[in-house]
Amino acid sequence: MCFVPQYRVSEAAELLGVSDDTVRRWVDAQQLPAESDGSGRLVVEGSVLAEFARARARAARDPSGIERSARNRFVGLVTEVTSDTVMSQVELQCGSQRVVSLLSTEAVTDLGLRPGVLAVAVVKSTAVVIETPGGGR
């Protein structure tokens, strides 16, 4: 039997990037199904929360207008660029996620990357590590 976790309101709020009150309003409006656990706390089943998160996800519009095979596109603002003569580290804030890329300083100059510039991080990799908290089931 596969265990599906339940998330308390505060945990669901953190995962969704909203306040506890917002999650409670969604529950009260019957937009997010919840139930009471054995201790009487309001909880949301993990699979329900996952579907809710997917349905509410709003990625920023990719301004490039380019079709590509890579499906992982993160649109965000450049927040920091650290360069030397050959290589640079560029940080983007993509919603609640920070994306860091290492690229040539020449590419950074050619692209005009500096804090405040809109950019798209495109990731295509067969080496993506997925972890679970605690490593257990």
PDB file of C-alpha atoms in Angstrom:
ATOM      1  CA  MET A   1       0.000   0.000   0.000  1.00  0.00           C
ATOM      2  CA  CYS A   2       1.356   3.400  -0.981  1.00  0.00           C
ATOM      3  CA  PHE A   3       1.218   6.116   1.673  1.00  0.00           C
ATOM      4  CA  VAL A   4      -0.135   9.470   0.470  1.00  0.00           C
ATOM      5  CA  PRO A   5       0.802  12.283   2.828  1.00  0.00           C
ATOM      6  CA  GLN A   6      -1.561  14.837   4.253  1.00  0.00           C
ATOM      7  CA  TYR A   7      -0.560  18.464   4.669  1.00  0.00           C
ATOM      8  CA  ARG A   8      -1.696  20.834   7.393  1.00  0.00           C
ATOM      9  CA  VAL A   9      -2.922  24.272   6.345  1.00  0.00           C
ATOM     10  CA  SER A  10       0.417  25.937   7.170  1.00  0.00           C
ATOM     11  CA  GLU A  11       2.346  23.330   5.159  1.00  0.00           C
ATOM     12  CA  ALA A  12      -0.014  23.633   2.190  1.00  0.00           C
ATOM     13  CA  ALA A  13       0.325  27.424   2.332  1.00  0.00           C
ATOM     14  CA  GLU A  14       4.117  27.217   2.291  1.00  0.00           C
ATOM     15  CA  LEU A  15       4.116  24.801  -0.654  1.00  0.00           C
ATOM     16  CA  LEU A  16       1.683  26.999  -2.609  1.00  0.00           C
ATOM     17  CA  GLY A  17       3.462  30.246  -1.723  1.00  0.00           C
ATOM     18  CA  VAL A  18       0.429  31.846  -0.060  1.00  0.00           C
ATOM     19  CA  SER A  19      -0.725  32.657   3.469  1.00  0.00           C
ATOM     20  CA  ASP A  20      -2.473  30.239   5.824  1.00  0.00           C
ATOM     21  CA  ASP A  21      -5.550  32.483   5.591  1.00  0.00           C
ATOM     22  CA  THR A  22      -5.633  32.123   1.805  1.00  0.00           C
ATOM     23  CA  VAL A  23      -5.637  28.329   2.103  1.00  0.00           C
ATOM     24  CA  ARG A  24      -8.435  28.507   4.701  1.00  0.00           C
ATOM     25  CA  ARG A  25     -10.471  30.748   2.368  1.00  0.00           C
ATOM     26  CA  TRP A  26     -10.028  28.236  -0.475  1.00  0.00           C
ATOM     27  CA  VAL A  27     -11.175  25.444   1.857  1.00  0.00           C
ATOM     28  CA  ASP A  28     -14.164  27.489   3.092  1.00  0.00           C
ATOM     29  CA  ALA A  29     -15.128  28.288  -0.519  1.00  0.00           C
ATOM     30  CA  GLN A  30     -14.842  24.565  -1.328  1.00  0.00           C
ATOM     31  CA  GLN A  31     -12.147  25.276  -3.933  1.00  0.00           C
ATOM     32  CA  LEU A  32      -9.656  23.088  -2.061  1.00  0.00           C
ATOM     33  CA  PRO A  33     -11.021  19.906  -0.460  1.00  0.00           C
ATOM     34  CA  ALA A  34      -9.828  19.330   3.106  1.00  0.00           C
ATOM     35  CA  GLU A  35     -10.747  17.151   6.068  1.00  0.00           C
ATOM     36  CA  SER A  36      -9.926  16.846   9.740  1.00  0.00           C
ATOM     37  CA  ASP A  37      -7.173  14.456  10.758  1.00  0.00           C
ATOM     38  CA  GLY A  38      -7.193  12.258  13.890  1.00  0.00           C
ATOM     39  CA  SER A  39      -6.137  15.265  16.002  1.00  0.00           C
ATOM     40  CA  GLY A  40      -8.885  17.502  14.617  1.00  0.00           C
ATOM     41  CA  ARG A  41      -6.496  19.576  12.489  1.00  0.00           C
ATOM     42  CA  LEU A  42      -7.506  20.613   8.990  1.00  0.00           C
ATOM     43  CA  VAL A  43      -5.461  18.695   6.381  1.00  0.00           C
ATOM     44  CA  VAL A  44      -5.330  18.373   2.612  1.00  0.00           C
ATOM     45  CA  GLU A  45      -4.494  15.066   0.978  1.00  0.00           C
ATOM     46  CA  GLY A  46      -1.203  15.226  -0.940  1.00  0.00           C
ATOM     47  CA  SER A  47      -2.629  14.167  -4.307  1.00  0.00           C
ATOM     48  CA  VAL A  48      -5.416  16.758  -4.002  1.00  0.00           C
ATOM     49  CA  LEU A  49      -2.891  19.473  -3.142  1.00  0.00           C
ATOM     50  CA  ALA A  50      -0.693  18.449  -6.085  1.00  0.00           C
ATOM     51  CA  GLU A  51      -3.592  18.718  -8.547  1.00  0.00           C
ATOM     52  CA  PHE A  52      -4.665  22.047  -7.031  1.00  0.00           C
ATOM     53  CA  ALA A  53      -1.099  23.385  -7.348  1.00  0.00           C
ATOM     54  CA  ARG A  54      -0.871  22.253 -10.961  1.00  0.00           C
ATOM     55  CA  ALA A  55      -4.230  23.822 -11.871  1.00  0.00           C
ATOM     56  CA  ARG A  56      -3.272  27.161 -10.242  1.00  0.00           C
ATOM     57  CA  ALA A  57       0.271  27.310 -11.636  1.00  0.00           C
ATOM     58  CA  ARG A  58       0.805  30.384 -13.731  1.00  0.00           C
ATOM     59  CA  ALA A  59       4.141  30.569 -15.460  1.00  0.00           C
ATOM     60  CA  ALA A  60       5.219  33.933 -16.735  1.00  0.00           C
ATOM     61  CA  ARG A  61       4.807  34.286 -20.496  1.00  0.00           C
ATOM     62  CA  ASP A  62       7.936  33.268 -22.381  1.00  0.00           C
ATOM     63  CA  PRO A  63       8.793  36.431 -24.337  1.00  0.00           C
ATOM     64  CA  SER A  64      11.104  34.670 -26.806  1.00  0.00           C
ATOM     65  CA  GLY A  65       8.352  33.314 -29.088  1.00  0.00           C
ATOM     66  CA  ILE A  66      10.671  30.443 -29.973  1.00  0.00           C
ATOM     67  CA  GLU A  67       9.459  26.855 -30.087  1.00  0.00           C
ATOM     68  CA  ARG A  68      11.973  24.368 -28.711  1.00  0.00           C
ATOM     69  CA  SER A  69      12.163  20.787 -27.559  1.00  0.00           C
ATOM     70  CA  ALA A  70      13.168  21.708 -24.008  1.00  0.00           C
ATOM     71  CA  ARG A  71      10.026  21.801 -21.879  1.00  0.00           C
ATOM     72  CA  ASN A  72      11.567  23.288 -18.749  1.00  0.00           C
ATOM     73  CA  ARG A  73      11.508  27.055 -19.226  1.00  0.00           C
ATOM     74  CA  PHE A  74      11.819  29.418 -16.306  1.00  0.00           C
ATOM     75  CA  VAL A  75      10.962  33.036 -17.042  1.00  0.00           C
ATOM     76  CA  GLY A  76      12.311  35.502 -14.519  1.00  0.00           C
ATOM     77  CA  LEU A  77      14.323  38.556 -13.677  1.00  0.00           C
ATOM     78  CA  VAL A  78      18.087  38.606 -13.509  1.00  0.00           C
ATOM     79  CA  THR A  79      18.938  39.407  -9.883  1.00  0.00           C
ATOM     80  CA  GLU A  80      22.721  39.077  -9.872  1.00  0.00           C
ATOM     81  CA  VAL A  81      25.618  38.658 -12.301  1.00  0.00           C
ATOM     82  CA  THR A  82      29.102  37.763 -11.077  1.00  0.00           C
ATOM     83  CA  SER A  83      31.734  37.788 -13.814  1.00  0.00           C
ATOM     84  CA  ASP A  84      35.441  37.317 -14.338  1.00  0.00           C
ATOM     85  CA  THR A  85      37.278  37.511 -17.640  1.00  0.00           C
ATOM     86  CA  VAL A  86      36.087  34.101 -18.882  1.00  0.00           C
ATOM     87  CA  MET A  87      33.034  32.865 -16.944  1.00  0.00           C
ATOM     88  CA  SER A  88      29.973  34.380 -15.260  1.00  0.00           C
ATOM     89  CA  GLN A  89      27.361  33.252 -12.786  1.00  0.00           C
ATOM     90  CA  VAL A  90      23.866  34.564 -13.513  1.00  0.00           C
ATOM     91  CA  GLU A  91      21.033  34.325 -10.986  1.00  0.00           C
ATOM     92  CA  LEU A  92      17.371  34.617 -11.990  1.00  0.00           C
ATOM     93  CA  GLN A  93      14.345  34.879  -9.719  1.00  0.00           C
ATOM     94  CA  CYS A  94      11.621  32.866 -11.463  1.00  0.00           C
ATOM     95  CA  GLY A  95       8.525  33.206  -9.288  1.00  0.00           C
ATOM     96  CA  SER A  96       9.498  31.690  -5.961  1.00  0.00           C
ATOM     97  CA  GLN A  97      12.402  29.776  -7.488  1.00  0.00           C
ATOM     98  CA  ARG A  98      16.018  30.899  -7.814  1.00  0.00           C
ATOM     99  CA  VAL A  99      17.772  29.599 -10.933  1.00  0.00           C
ATOM    100  CA  VAL A 100      21.557  29.858 -11.239  1.00  0.00           C
ATOM    101  CA  SER A 101      23.484  29.378 -14.480  1.00  0.00           C
ATOM    102  CA  LEU A 102      27.162  29.392 -15.351  1.00  0.00           C
ATOM    103  CA  LEU A 103      27.977  30.722 -18.796  1.00  0.00           C
ATOM    104  CA  SER A 104      30.704  32.560 -20.607  1.00  0.00           C
ATOM    105  CA  THR A 105      31.215  36.230 -19.850  1.00  0.00           C
ATOM    106  CA  GLU A 106      31.062  36.793 -23.607  1.00  0.00           C
ATOM    107  CA  ALA A 107      27.515  35.336 -23.668  1.00  0.00           C
ATOM    108  CA  VAL A 108      26.496  37.511 -20.700  1.00  0.00           C
ATOM    109  CA  THR A 109      27.744  40.596 -22.567  1.00  0.00           C
ATOM    110  CA  ASP A 110      26.109  39.556 -25.869  1.00  0.00           C
ATOM    111  CA  LEU A 111      22.759  38.939 -24.132  1.00  0.00           C
ATOM    112  CA  GLY A 112      22.964  42.150 -22.086  1.00  0.00           C
ATOM    113  CA  LEU A 113      22.347  40.266 -18.850  1.00  0.00           C
ATOM    114  CA  ARG A 114      22.311  42.514 -15.788  1.00  0.00           C
ATOM    115  CA  PRO A 115      20.029  42.847 -12.741  1.00  0.00           C
ATOM    116  CA  GLY A 116      16.492  43.741 -13.748  1.00  0.00           C
ATOM    117  CA  VAL A 117      16.637  42.216 -17.248  1.00  0.00           C
ATOM    118  CA  LEU A 118      13.903  39.723 -18.196  1.00  0.00           C
ATOM    119  CA  ALA A 119      15.421  36.365 -19.175  1.00  0.00           C
ATOM    120  CA  VAL A 120      14.412  32.752 -19.776  1.00  0.00           C
ATOM    121  CA  ALA A 121      16.387  29.828 -18.338  1.00  0.00           C
ATOM    122  CA  VAL A 122      15.909  26.807 -20.604  1.00  0.00           C
ATOM    123  CA  VAL A 123      16.808  23.432 -19.109  1.00  0.00           C
ATOM    124  CA  LYS A 124      17.082  20.183 -21.025  1.00  0.00           C
ATOM    125  CA  SER A 125      18.748  17.418 -19.113  1.00  0.00           C
ATOM    126  CA  THR A 126      18.570  13.696 -18.563  1.00  0.00           C
ATOM    127  CA  ALA A 127      20.324  14.157 -15.231  1.00  0.00           C
ATOM    128  CA  VAL A 128      17.647  15.584 -12.959  1.00  0.00           C
ATOM    129  CA  VAL A 129      17.745  14.432  -9.343  1.00  0.00           C
ATOM    130  CA  ILE A 130      14.452  14.109  -7.470  1.00  0.00           C
ATOM    131  CA  GLU A 131      14.543  13.739  -3.692  1.00  0.00           C
ATOM    132  CA  THR A 132      11.968  13.183  -0.983  1.00  0.00           C
ATOM    133  CA  PRO A 133      12.229  14.475   2.585  1.00  0.00           C
ATOM    134  CA  GLY A 134      13.503  11.869   5.033  1.00  0.00           C
ATOM    135  CA  GLY A 135      14.248   9.381   2.280  1.00  0.00           C
ATOM    136  CA  GLY A 136      11.464   7.072   3.495  1.00  0.00           C
ATOM    137  CA  ARG A 137       8.143   5.992   2.174  1.00  0.00           C
TER     138      ARG A 137
END
